[in-house]
Coordinates of C-alpha atoms in Angstrom, one line a residue:
M1 CA -4.6 -15.8 62.8
G2 CA -8.4 -16.4 62.5
F3 CA -10.9 -19.3 62.0
G4 CA -13.5 -19.6 59.1
Q5 CA -15.8 -22.1 60.9
L6 CA -16.4 -21.7 64.5
V7 CA -19.3 -23.7 64.3
F8 CA -17.2 -27.0 64.3
L9 CA -15.8 -26.0 67.9
W10 CA -17.9 -28.7 69.2
T11 CA -15.6 -31.2 68.1
A12 CA -13.4 -30.6 70.9
I13 CA -15.8 -33.2 72.6
I14 CA -14.0 -35.8 70.8
P15 CA -10.4 -35.4 72.0
I16 CA -11.8 -34.9 75.7
T17 CA -13.9 -37.8 75.6
V18 CA -10.7 -39.7 74.6
L19 CA -8.7 -38.3 77.2
L20 CA -11.4 -39.2 79.9
Y21 CA -11.1 -42.7 78.7
Y22 CA -7.6 -43.1 79.2
F23 CA -7.8 -41.8 82.5
F24 CA -10.3 -44.3 83.8
R25 CA -9.3 -47.3 82.1
K26 CA -7.5 -49.9 83.9
K27 CA -3.8 -49.9 83.5
Y28 CA -1.5 -53.0 83.8
I29 CA 2.4 -52.8 83.3
E30 CA 3.5 -56.2 81.8
K31 CA 7.4 -57.1 83.0
K32 CA 9.3 -60.3 82.2
I33 CA 11.9 -61.0 84.6
S34 CA 14.0 -64.1 83.9
S35 CA 15.5 -64.3 87.1
T36 CA 15.3 -62.4 90.5
M37 CA 19.2 -61.6 90.1
F38 CA 18.2 -58.9 87.4
W39 CA 15.1 -57.5 89.7
E40 CA 17.4 -54.9 91.2
T41 CA 19.0 -53.8 87.7
V42 CA 15.4 -53.3 86.2
M43 CA 14.2 -51.1 89.2
K44 CA 17.3 -49.0 88.8
E45 CA 16.6 -48.5 85.1
T46 CA 13.2 -47.6 85.7
K47 CA 14.0 -45.0 88.5
V48 CA 16.6 -43.5 86.1
S49 CA 14.5 -42.6 83.3
P50 CA 10.6 -42.6 84.5
Y51 CA 9.5 -40.0 82.0
L52 CA 11.1 -41.6 79.0
Q53 CA 9.5 -45.0 79.8
Y54 CA 6.2 -43.4 80.4
L55 CA 6.2 -41.7 77.0
Q56 CA 7.2 -44.9 75.4
R57 CA 4.3 -46.6 77.0
N58 CA 1.6 -43.8 76.3
A59 CA 3.2 -42.8 72.9
L60 CA 0.1 -44.0 70.9
F61 CA -2.2 -41.8 73.3
Y62 CA -0.3 -38.7 72.7
L63 CA -0.1 -39.5 69.0
Q64 CA -4.0 -40.0 68.8
M65 CA -4.7 -36.9 70.9
L66 CA -2.5 -34.9 68.9
T67 CA -4.3 -35.9 65.6
L68 CA -7.5 -35.4 67.0
L69 CA -6.7 -31.8 68.1
L70 CA -5.2 -31.3 64.6
L71 CA -8.3 -32.4 62.8
M72 CA -10.6 -30.2 65.2
F73 CA -8.5 -27.3 64.4
A74 CA -8.6 -28.2 60.4
L75 CA -12.3 -28.2 60.7
L76 CA -12.4 -24.8 62.2
Q77 CA -10.7 -23.6 58.8
P78 CA -7.7 -21.4 60.3
Y79 CA -6.1 -18.8 58.3
L80 CA -3.6 -16.0 58.1
K81 CA -4.5 -12.6 57.3
S82 CA -2.1 -10.5 54.8
Q83 CA -2.1 -7.4 52.7
A84 CA -2.4 -8.0 49.1
I85 CA -2.8 -5.9 46.1
A86 CA -6.5 -5.0 45.2
G87 CA -8.2 -6.7 42.5
E88 CA -8.9 -10.2 41.2
H89 CA -6.8 -9.6 38.0
I90 CA -3.4 -7.6 38.1
I91 CA -2.2 -5.7 34.9
W92 CA 1.4 -4.1 35.0
V93 CA 2.1 -1.8 32.0
V94 CA 5.7 -0.6 32.1
D95 CA 7.0 2.3 29.8
T96 CA 10.0 1.5 28.3
S97 CA 10.6 4.8 26.6
A98 CA 13.9 6.8 26.8
T99 CA 12.6 9.3 29.4
M100 CA 12.5 6.5 31.9
L101 CA 16.1 7.0 32.2
A102 CA 15.7 10.5 33.9
T103 CA 17.7 10.4 37.0
A104 CA 16.4 11.2 40.6
N105 CA 18.5 10.9 43.6
G106 CA 21.2 9.0 41.8
E107 CA 18.7 6.4 40.5
T108 CA 17.0 6.3 37.0
V109 CA 13.0 6.4 37.4
F110 CA 13.1 2.9 35.4
E111 CA 15.2 1.5 38.3
Q112 CA 13.1 3.0 41.1
H113 CA 9.8 1.5 39.2
K114 CA 11.5 -1.9 39.0
K115 CA 12.3 -1.9 42.7
E116 CA 8.6 -1.1 43.3
M117 CA 7.7 -3.9 41.1
N118 CA 9.7 -6.4 43.1
A119 CA 8.1 -5.1 46.1
L120 CA 4.5 -5.3 44.7
S121 CA 5.2 -9.0 43.4
E122 CA 5.4 -10.0 47.2
Q123 CA 1.7 -8.8 47.8
L124 CA 0.1 -10.8 44.9
A125 CA -0.9 -13.4 47.1
G126 CA -1.2 -16.0 44.2
K127 CA -3.3 -13.7 42.0
P128 CA -2.6 -13.9 38.2
L129 CA -0.3 -11.2 36.9
T130 CA 0.1 -10.0 33.4
L131 CA 3.0 -7.8 32.6
I132 CA 3.1 -5.5 29.3
T133 CA 5.8 -3.4 28.0
T134 CA 4.9 -0.3 25.8
G135 CA 6.3 0.6 22.3
E136 CA 5.1 0.7 18.8
E137 CA 4.2 -2.9 19.3
P138 CA 3.1 -3.6 22.9
T139 CA 4.7 -6.7 24.0
I140 CA 3.0 -9.2 26.9
L141 CA 6.0 -10.7 28.7
L142 CA 3.9 -12.5 31.3
R143 CA 0.4 -13.9 30.9
D144 CA -1.8 -14.9 34.2
E145 CA 1.6 -15.6 35.9
T146 CA 1.5 -16.5 39.8
N147 CA 4.8 -17.9 40.3
V148 CA 6.8 -15.0 42.1
N149 CA 10.3 -16.1 41.2
V150 CA 9.2 -16.0 37.4
I151 CA 7.7 -12.7 38.1
K152 CA 11.0 -11.1 39.8
S153 CA 13.4 -12.7 37.2
T154 CA 11.2 -11.0 34.3
I155 CA 11.3 -7.9 36.2
D156 CA 15.2 -8.1 36.7
K157 CA 15.5 -8.6 32.9
L158 CA 13.4 -5.6 31.8
E159 CA 15.3 -2.8 29.8
V160 CA 14.6 0.7 28.4
Q161 CA 13.9 0.4 24.5
Y162 CA 14.0 4.2 23.8
E163 CA 10.9 4.0 21.6
Q164 CA 8.1 6.3 22.2
E165 CA 5.5 4.7 24.7
N166 CA 2.4 5.2 22.0
L167 CA 0.0 5.4 25.0
P168 CA -3.3 5.1 22.6
K169 CA -2.3 2.0 21.2
M170 CA -1.1 0.6 24.6
L171 CA -4.5 1.6 26.1
D172 CA -6.5 -0.2 23.2
F173 CA -4.1 -3.2 23.7
T174 CA -4.7 -3.4 27.4
K175 CA -8.6 -3.3 26.9
S176 CA -8.4 -6.5 24.9
L177 CA -7.0 -8.3 28.1
L178 CA -9.9 -7.4 30.4
N179 CA -11.9 -10.5 31.1
G180 CA -14.9 -8.9 33.4
K181 CA -13.1 -9.5 36.8
E182 CA -12.1 -6.9 39.2
T183 CA -8.8 -5.7 37.6
A184 CA -6.3 -3.3 38.7
I185 CA -4.1 -1.9 36.1
Y186 CA -0.5 -0.3 37.4
L187 CA 1.0 2.0 35.0
F188 CA 4.7 2.5 35.7
T189 CA 5.7 5.7 33.6
D190 CA 6.9 9.1 34.0
H191 CA 3.7 11.3 33.2
V192 CA 0.4 10.7 32.1
E193 CA -3.0 12.9 32.3
R194 CA -6.0 11.5 34.2
N195 CA -8.4 12.3 31.1
E196 CA -6.2 10.1 28.8
L197 CA -7.2 7.1 30.7
P198 CA -10.3 5.0 29.8
L199 CA -12.9 5.0 32.8
E200 CA -16.1 3.4 31.0
N201 CA -15.4 0.0 32.7
E202 CA -16.7 0.1 36.2
N203 CA -14.5 -2.9 37.2
L204 CA -11.3 -1.2 36.1
T205 CA -9.0 0.8 38.5
W206 CA -5.9 2.6 37.2
F207 CA -3.0 3.0 39.5
V208 CA -0.4 5.3 37.9
K209 CA 3.2 5.2 39.3
G210 CA 4.9 8.4 37.8
A211 CA 8.4 10.1 38.0
P212 CA 9.4 12.7 40.7
E213 CA 8.2 16.3 40.2
N214 CA 11.4 18.3 40.3
L215 CA 13.4 16.7 37.3
E216 CA 15.6 19.0 35.1
N217 CA 16.3 18.5 31.5
V218 CA 18.4 20.4 28.7
S219 CA 18.5 18.7 25.3
I220 CA 19.7 19.0 21.9
L221 CA 16.2 19.5 20.3
R222 CA 17.5 19.3 16.6
F223 CA 20.8 18.6 14.9
G224 CA 21.2 18.8 11.1
A225 CA 24.2 18.9 8.7
T226 CA 24.1 19.8 4.9
A227 CA 27.3 19.5 2.4
S228 CA 27.9 22.5 0.3
D229 CA 30.8 24.0 -1.8
K230 CA 32.6 25.6 1.0
G231 CA 32.3 22.7 3.4
V232 CA 29.8 21.1 5.8
A233 CA 27.3 23.5 7.7
A234 CA 25.6 22.3 10.9
L235 CA 22.6 23.9 12.6
I236 CA 21.8 22.8 16.3
Q237 CA 18.7 23.8 18.3
L238 CA 19.1 23.5 22.2
E239 CA 16.2 23.7 24.8
N240 CA 16.1 24.6 28.4
E241 CA 13.2 23.3 30.2
T242 CA 14.1 24.4 33.3
A243 CA 13.2 27.8 35.4
D244 CA 16.9 29.0 35.6
D245 CA 19.7 29.8 32.8
K246 CA 21.8 26.7 32.1
K247 CA 25.7 27.0 31.2
G248 CA 27.0 24.0 29.3
T249 CA 29.8 23.1 26.6
L250 CA 28.9 21.8 23.2
E251 CA 31.0 19.5 21.3
I252 CA 30.8 18.4 17.6
S253 CA 33.0 15.2 16.7
S254 CA 33.6 13.3 13.6
L255 CA 32.1 9.8 12.8
E256 CA 35.3 8.3 11.3
N257 CA 37.8 9.0 14.4
G258 CA 35.8 10.6 17.1
E259 CA 37.8 13.8 16.8
V260 CA 36.3 16.7 18.2
L261 CA 36.0 19.4 15.4
L262 CA 34.3 22.2 17.5
K263 CA 34.0 23.0 21.1
R264 CA 32.0 26.0 22.2
A265 CA 30.6 27.3 25.7
V266 CA 27.0 27.9 25.6
V267 CA 24.2 29.6 27.8
I268 CA 20.6 28.4 27.3
P269 CA 17.9 30.9 28.4
A270 CA 15.3 29.6 30.8
K271 CA 12.3 28.1 29.4
D272 CA 13.5 28.8 25.9
T273 CA 15.7 27.6 22.9
L274 CA 19.0 28.5 21.7
S275 CA 19.9 28.1 17.7
L276 CA 23.3 27.8 16.6
S277 CA 24.7 27.5 13.2
F278 CA 28.4 26.3 12.3
K279 CA 29.8 26.7 8.7
E280 CA 32.9 25.3 7.1
L281 CA 33.1 22.3 9.2
P282 CA 35.5 19.4 7.9
D283 CA 34.0 17.0 5.4
A284 CA 33.1 13.7 7.2
E285 CA 30.5 10.9 6.9
G286 CA 28.7 12.0 10.1
F287 CA 28.8 14.0 13.1
T288 CA 28.1 13.6 16.6
A289 CA 27.0 16.6 19.0
N290 CA 27.4 16.2 22.6
L291 CA 25.8 18.8 25.2
L292 CA 27.9 18.7 28.6
V293 CA 25.5 20.2 31.0
D294 CA 24.2 19.7 34.5
D295 CA 20.5 18.1 34.3
D296 CA 18.7 14.9 35.3
Y297 CA 18.1 13.6 31.6
T298 CA 21.4 13.0 29.9
V299 CA 19.9 10.5 26.8
D300 CA 19.0 13.8 24.8
N301 CA 22.1 15.6 25.3
E302 CA 23.7 13.6 22.6
S303 CA 22.5 13.5 18.8
S304 CA 24.0 11.9 15.7
V305 CA 23.6 12.7 12.0
L306 CA 24.8 11.2 8.7
L307 CA 25.4 13.3 5.6
Q308 CA 23.6 11.8 3.0
K309 CA 22.0 12.7 -0.3
Q310 CA 18.3 12.3 -0.1
S311 CA 15.2 13.0 -2.5
A312 CA 11.6 13.8 -1.4
Q313 CA 9.9 14.1 -4.7
T314 CA 9.6 11.8 -7.7
Y315 CA 8.7 13.0 -11.1
V316 CA 7.4 10.8 -13.8
D317 CA 7.5 11.7 -17.5
G318 CA 3.9 12.3 -18.8
N319 CA 4.7 10.3 -21.9
L320 CA 5.1 7.0 -19.7
H321 CA 2.5 4.5 -19.5
E322 CA 0.4 5.6 -16.5
L323 CA 1.1 2.1 -14.7
V324 CA 4.5 3.3 -13.8
S325 CA 2.8 6.4 -11.5
A326 CA 0.4 3.7 -10.2
A327 CA 3.3 1.5 -9.3
F328 CA 5.0 4.2 -7.3
Q329 CA 1.9 5.3 -5.6
A330 CA 1.2 1.4 -4.4
M331 CA 4.5 1.8 -2.4
D332 CA 3.3 5.1 -0.8
I333 CA 5.9 7.0 -2.8
P334 CA 4.8 10.7 -3.6
V335 CA 4.8 11.2 -7.6
S336 CA 4.3 14.2 -9.7
S337 CA 3.7 13.9 -13.3
V338 CA 5.3 16.4 -15.5
P339 CA 5.3 17.2 -19.4
T340 CA 8.3 16.1 -21.3
E341 CA 9.4 19.5 -22.1
Q342 CA 9.5 20.7 -18.4
L343 CA 12.0 17.8 -17.3
S344 CA 14.9 20.2 -17.7
D345 CA 13.6 22.6 -15.2
L346 CA 13.3 20.3 -12.3
P347 CA 15.1 20.8 -9.0
G348 CA 18.4 18.9 -8.7
E349 CA 17.4 17.0 -5.6
A350 CA 14.7 14.9 -7.4
V351 CA 14.3 11.4 -9.0
V352 CA 13.3 11.6 -12.8
V353 CA 11.4 8.6 -14.4
T354 CA 11.4 9.1 -18.2
N355 CA 12.4 7.5 -21.6
Q356 CA 14.1 10.5 -22.8
T357 CA 17.8 9.5 -23.1
S358 CA 19.3 13.0 -23.3
Q359 CA 18.3 13.2 -19.5
L360 CA 21.1 11.0 -18.7
S361 CA 23.5 13.7 -19.7
I362 CA 21.8 16.9 -18.9
S363 CA 19.8 16.0 -15.9
E364 CA 21.5 17.0 -12.1
S365 CA 19.0 14.4 -10.8
P366 CA 19.2 10.6 -10.7
V367 CA 17.5 9.1 -13.6
L368 CA 15.5 6.0 -14.2
L369 CA 15.4 5.5 -17.7
I370 CA 12.2 3.2 -18.9
G371 CA 12.8 2.8 -22.8
R372 CA 14.4 4.9 -25.3
N373 CA 13.3 7.5 -27.6
D374 CA 16.3 7.8 -29.7
E375 CA 16.7 3.8 -31.0
N376 CA 14.3 1.1 -32.2
A377 CA 13.6 -1.9 -30.3
K378 CA 14.5 -5.2 -31.5
E379 CA 12.5 -8.7 -30.7
V380 CA 14.0 -10.9 -28.3
N381 CA 12.8 -14.3 -26.8
G382 CA 14.3 -15.9 -23.6
T383 CA 14.5 -15.9 -19.7
I384 CA 15.8 -13.0 -17.6
A385 CA 19.2 -13.5 -15.8
T386 CA 20.3 -10.9 -13.0
E387 CA 23.3 -10.2 -11.3
R388 CA 23.4 -10.3 -7.6
D389 CA 22.6 -6.7 -6.8
D390 CA 20.5 -4.9 -4.1
V391 CA 18.0 -3.4 -6.5
F392 CA 16.7 -7.2 -7.0
A393 CA 16.5 -8.0 -3.4
Y394 CA 12.9 -7.9 -3.3
A395 CA 11.9 -8.2 -7.0
D396 CA 12.0 -11.7 -8.6
M397 CA 12.5 -11.3 -12.3
S398 CA 12.5 -15.1 -13.4
D399 CA 8.9 -15.1 -14.6
I400 CA 8.9 -12.0 -16.5
F401 CA 8.1 -12.1 -20.4
V402 CA 9.9 -9.5 -22.6
S403 CA 9.3 -9.2 -26.3
S404 CA 11.6 -6.4 -27.3
L405 CA 14.7 -4.6 -26.2
Y406 CA 16.4 -1.3 -27.0
P407 CA 20.1 -1.3 -27.9
P408 CA 22.3 -1.1 -24.7
F409 CA 24.7 1.7 -23.6
P410 CA 28.4 0.1 -24.0
E411 CA 29.9 2.1 -21.4
Y412 CA 27.3 1.2 -18.6
E413 CA 27.0 -1.8 -16.4
T414 CA 24.7 -4.5 -17.2
I415 CA 23.0 -6.1 -14.1
A416 CA 20.0 -7.8 -15.9
Q417 CA 20.1 -9.8 -19.3
V418 CA 17.7 -11.6 -21.7
E419 CA 19.4 -14.2 -23.7
E420 CA 22.9 -12.4 -23.1
Q421 CA 21.5 -9.2 -24.2
P422 CA 21.5 -6.2 -21.7
F423 CA 18.0 -5.6 -20.0
I424 CA 18.8 -3.5 -17.2
Q425 CA 22.0 -1.1 -16.9
R426 CA 23.5 1.1 -14.3
S427 CA 25.5 4.2 -14.9
D428 CA 28.6 5.3 -13.2
R429 CA 26.6 7.8 -11.2
G430 CA 23.9 5.5 -10.3
D431 CA 21.3 6.1 -12.9
L432 CA 19.3 3.1 -13.9
I433 CA 18.3 2.0 -17.4
I434 CA 15.5 -0.6 -18.4
L435 CA 16.0 -1.2 -22.1
A436 CA 12.3 -1.8 -22.7
D437 CA 9.1 0.1 -22.7
I438 CA 6.5 -1.2 -20.2
Q439 CA 4.2 -2.2 -23.1
M440 CA 6.9 -4.6 -24.2
T441 CA 6.7 -6.9 -20.9
D442 CA 4.3 -8.2 -18.8
W443 CA 6.2 -6.9 -15.9
P444 CA 3.3 -4.8 -14.6
L445 CA 1.3 -7.8 -13.9
H446 CA 3.9 -9.0 -11.3
P447 CA 4.2 -7.8 -7.9
S448 CA 8.2 -7.5 -8.6
F449 CA 7.0 -4.5 -10.6
P450 CA 6.4 -1.8 -7.7
L451 CA 8.9 -3.7 -5.5
F452 CA 11.6 -2.9 -8.2
L453 CA 10.8 0.6 -8.9
W454 CA 10.7 1.2 -4.9
S455 CA 14.3 -0.5 -4.7
A456 CA 15.4 1.6 -7.5
R457 CA 14.4 4.8 -6.2
E458 CA 15.9 3.9 -2.6
Q459 CA 19.3 3.3 -4.3
M460 CA 19.2 6.5 -6.3
V461 CA 18.1 8.8 -3.1
T462 CA 20.7 7.1 -0.9
N463 CA 24.3 7.0 -0.9
D464 CA 25.7 3.3 -1.3
N465 CA 27.4 3.2 1.9
E466 CA 24.4 4.8 3.9
I467 CA 21.0 3.6 4.6
G468 CA 19.6 6.4 6.4
T469 CA 18.4 7.6 10.0
F470 CA 15.9 5.2 12.0
S471 CA 14.0 5.7 15.1
P472 CA 14.7 3.2 18.0
N473 CA 13.4 -0.3 17.2
E474 CA 12.1 0.8 13.7
R475 CA 11.4 -1.8 11.3
K476 CA 11.6 -1.3 7.7
S477 CA 12.1 -3.2 4.5
L478 CA 15.4 -2.3 2.9
S479 CA 16.9 -3.5 -0.5
L480 CA 19.9 -5.1 0.9
V481 CA 21.8 -8.2 -0.7
A482 CA 24.4 -9.7 1.7
D483 CA 28.0 -11.1 0.7
E484 CA 27.5 -14.3 -1.1
E485 CA 29.9 -16.3 1.3
K486 CA 28.3 -14.9 4.7
N487 CA 24.8 -14.4 3.4
E488 CA 24.0 -12.4 6.4
W489 CA 24.6 -8.7 8.0
E490 CA 26.0 -8.0 11.3
V491 CA 25.1 -4.9 13.1
F492 CA 27.9 -3.0 15.1
S493 CA 28.1 0.1 17.1
N494 CA 30.4 2.8 16.0
S495 CA 32.7 1.8 18.8
N496 CA 32.9 -1.7 17.1
E497 CA 30.5 -3.3 19.5
Y498 CA 28.6 -6.2 18.1
I499 CA 24.7 -5.7 18.2
K500 CA 22.9 -8.4 16.3
T501 CA 22.8 -10.4 13.1
I502 CA 20.3 -10.0 10.3
Q503 CA 19.6 -12.9 7.9
N504 CA 19.8 -12.1 4.3
G505 CA 16.4 -11.1 2.9
G506 CA 15.0 -10.7 6.4
Q507 CA 13.4 -7.3 7.6
F508 CA 15.7 -4.8 8.9
S509 CA 15.3 -3.9 12.4
A510 CA 17.1 -0.9 14.1
P511 CA 18.8 -1.0 17.5
S512 CA 17.1 0.6 20.2
R513 CA 20.0 2.9 21.7
P514 CA 20.2 6.1 19.6
G515 CA 23.8 6.5 17.9
L516 CA 25.7 5.5 14.9
Y517 CA 26.0 2.1 13.5
V518 CA 27.7 0.1 10.7
L519 CA 25.9 -2.9 9.1
T520 CA 28.6 -5.2 7.5
S521 CA 28.4 -8.3 5.4
G522 CA 32.0 -9.7 4.2
N523 CA 33.9 -6.5 2.6
I524 CA 30.4 -4.5 2.4
E525 CA 29.8 -1.6 4.9
K526 CA 26.8 0.7 5.2
H527 CA 26.4 3.2 7.9
F528 CA 23.2 4.5 9.4
A529 CA 22.0 6.4 12.6
V530 CA 19.3 5.8 15.3
A531 CA 17.9 9.1 16.3
L532 CA 15.7 9.8 19.5
E533 CA 12.2 10.6 18.9
Q534 CA 11.2 14.3 19.4
Q535 CA 8.7 13.2 22.1
E536 CA 11.4 11.7 23.9
K537 CA 13.3 15.0 24.3
H538 CA 11.0 16.4 26.8
L539 CA 10.3 15.7 30.4
E540 CA 6.9 16.2 31.8
K541 CA 5.9 16.8 35.3
G542 CA 5.8 13.5 37.2
T543 CA 2.4 12.3 38.3
S544 CA 1.2 9.5 40.6
F545 CA -2.4 9.0 41.3
A546 CA -5.2 6.3 41.6
I547 CA -8.6 6.5 39.4
G548 CA -11.2 4.2 38.8
S549 CA -13.6 2.2 40.9
A550 CA -11.1 2.2 43.8
S551 CA -9.1 5.1 45.4
Q552 CA -5.4 5.6 46.6
E553 CA -6.4 4.2 50.1
D554 CA -7.9 0.8 48.4
I555 CA -4.6 -0.1 46.7
Q556 CA -4.4 -3.0 49.1
E557 CA -6.9 -5.5 50.6
T558 CA -6.9 -8.1 53.3
V559 CA -6.2 -11.7 52.0
K560 CA -6.8 -14.9 54.1
T561 CA -4.5 -17.6 53.4
S562 CA -6.0 -21.1 54.5
L563 CA -3.9 -23.2 56.9
V564 CA -6.0 -26.3 56.3
P565 CA -3.5 -27.9 53.8
W566 CA -0.8 -27.6 56.1
F567 CA -3.1 -29.2 59.0
L568 CA -4.0 -32.1 56.7
L569 CA -0.5 -32.8 56.0
L570 CA 0.5 -32.8 59.6
I571 CA -2.4 -35.4 60.4
V572 CA -1.4 -37.5 57.6
L573 CA 2.1 -37.7 59.1
L574 CA 0.9 -38.5 62.7
L575 CA -1.2 -41.4 61.2
M576 CA 1.9 -42.6 59.6
I577 CA 3.7 -42.5 62.7
E578 CA 0.8 -44.1 64.8
W579 CA 0.8 -47.1 62.1
E580 CA 4.5 -47.5 63.0
V581 CA 4.2 -47.5 66.8
Q582 CA 1.5 -49.8 66.5
R583 CA 3.5 -52.1 64.1
R584 CA 6.5 -52.1 66.3
R585 CA 4.2 -53.1 69.5
G586 CA 2.2 -55.6 67.4
I587 CA -1.3 -55.6 66.3
T588 CA -2.5 -57.7 69.3
N589 CA -1.3 -55.0 71.8

C-alpha cells in the first residue's frame, strides 16, 4: 500500500490534540445509590467488569479518535498497487476459424486461448474492453465493457465458427474502433506474420497469442465425385504437412445409411500429397470420406460431397432481345451469346435460352424457352396468377402486363396463367417455357425479371432435392418456397439433429460445422453440404509476439487502486454510531 498525498500528514496534530484534551480534562463519575444497602453490590459489579465499564464510559472518545484517524488517512489518499494489462483501451480479437480446433497437450488451441482470456480479465483493473470475433463479418460481442462477470460469461460462450478468419477485413474493422487513446489489441489466433499487422498508429500495440509450434496435420485436401454410365467415380487428394511419412486408413461411406463402401490403408509421403481415384462406386446421393490418422487437427480429416448436376455456363440465343442477356449479367451470371444455328453444338452441361421450340426435343441441356418460333401469338388481357413454386420465390408477377400469348404445350405443367391461359410452363425434365416474347410484355421494366431468370437457372442447374455446397456460415439468397402449412424451413444434420429454423422468404444461412444437412418443410426435403474452406485445411507454425509502441516486457503495468472510498464509507458508519451513542446518553450529557 502507498499514499498519494503525504503532505496531509500534518493533520495528525488534530487527533493528538483531542487525545491530550481527554488526558487533562477533569473527570467525574456520577453514581446514584438509592440506599446504602446496595453499595456493596455496586462495588462488586464494578470490580468484576472494570474494562467494560471503562469502555462504556469512554465509547464516544474512542469513536471520535478512530474517526479522526480515518479522516487523516483518507486525506493521505492511500492506494493499493496491482498489475494490470497495459493500455487505456483494450481490444481482444478472437479467431474463431476451424484451425483453432487443433489440439496440443490434449486441449484445443481455442480452449487454451479462452483460459488465457479469463486470466487476463482479472487484470483489466476497470479498463474498458472491446471483444471482437473474426469471420466474413467481424462481430462485436462486447463494447467498452468493464464488468468482469459479464466479460467472463461472454468468454465462456465463445464457440468456433469454422469459417476463414479474413484477416484483412478484421484489421480494417478494428482500425475503425481506435479512439486516439493508448490501445492494446490482443489477437488470439494460431498464426499471423508481423508484416500483416498495421503499425502506422503510434498509440497502438499488438499482442499476438498464437498456437504451439509443433502441431502436426494431415488432411483431405480435395474430395469430389461424379456420376458416369459405369457408376460413380471419386477423386481424393490427401496432404501430409509433417516431416514424417504418415500411415492411416481411408474410408468412404454412403450419405443415405452411413454404410462404409470402401476402406483402404494409405501411406502419405512427408511434405507431399497423395492422389487416389476410385471407380464404379455404388450410386448414392452423396458420400463422406474419413481419414483415420494420428495428427493434431482432425477437422480436415473428414469431407462430404453431394452428387448434383451443375452447369457453369449460360448460352443465350442471338435472336433474343438483348435485355435477356443484360438481365442475367445484372445477377452476376456469366452468359455467352451464340447464333441460332450453333445451338445444337453446345455442350451437354449448359443452360440454353432461346425461342427455338425444337431445342426442347433435341437439346441435351436444360432449356429456358422465351417465346415460340413455330406458332403465332394471340392477344390477351388480364392479370397474372401464379402457382406456389420455388421459381417465383423472389419474383412478384402481379404487376406485369402481357399483351399476347403463344399457344401452350398440352403435355407440360402450367405454373403461371393470364386469364386462365398458360403463361409459364415446365416440362417433365425441368425445362421452363415462357409463352410470350419479351417485346409482348413490360416485364423487363420490373425488378422481378432478372430475379425470375436467376431462379429459373438455379432450378435447372441443380437437382430438385439438392441445393448445393456451402462454406461455413455462408449466406445466400435461394429460391425456396416452404410448405403452405408450415411456412418455414427446418435444418437438420445428417444424423437428424435439429440445427435451426429459417422463415419462408428469409435469407438462407448455412450452418457453421462442416458436414451434410437436410432442409425440410412438411414433406419437402432438400439436401446440402457444408464444406471446410481450403485455407482452413492448413496449419501454419504458431507465433506469439508483441509489436508496436510497447514491447513484450510492457505487457503489464502497475495500477493504483484508491482506498479513499472505503475510508469515507467507514467514517460515515462511525459518525452514525457516534450519533447513536450520543442519543442514548442524552444530548445534554
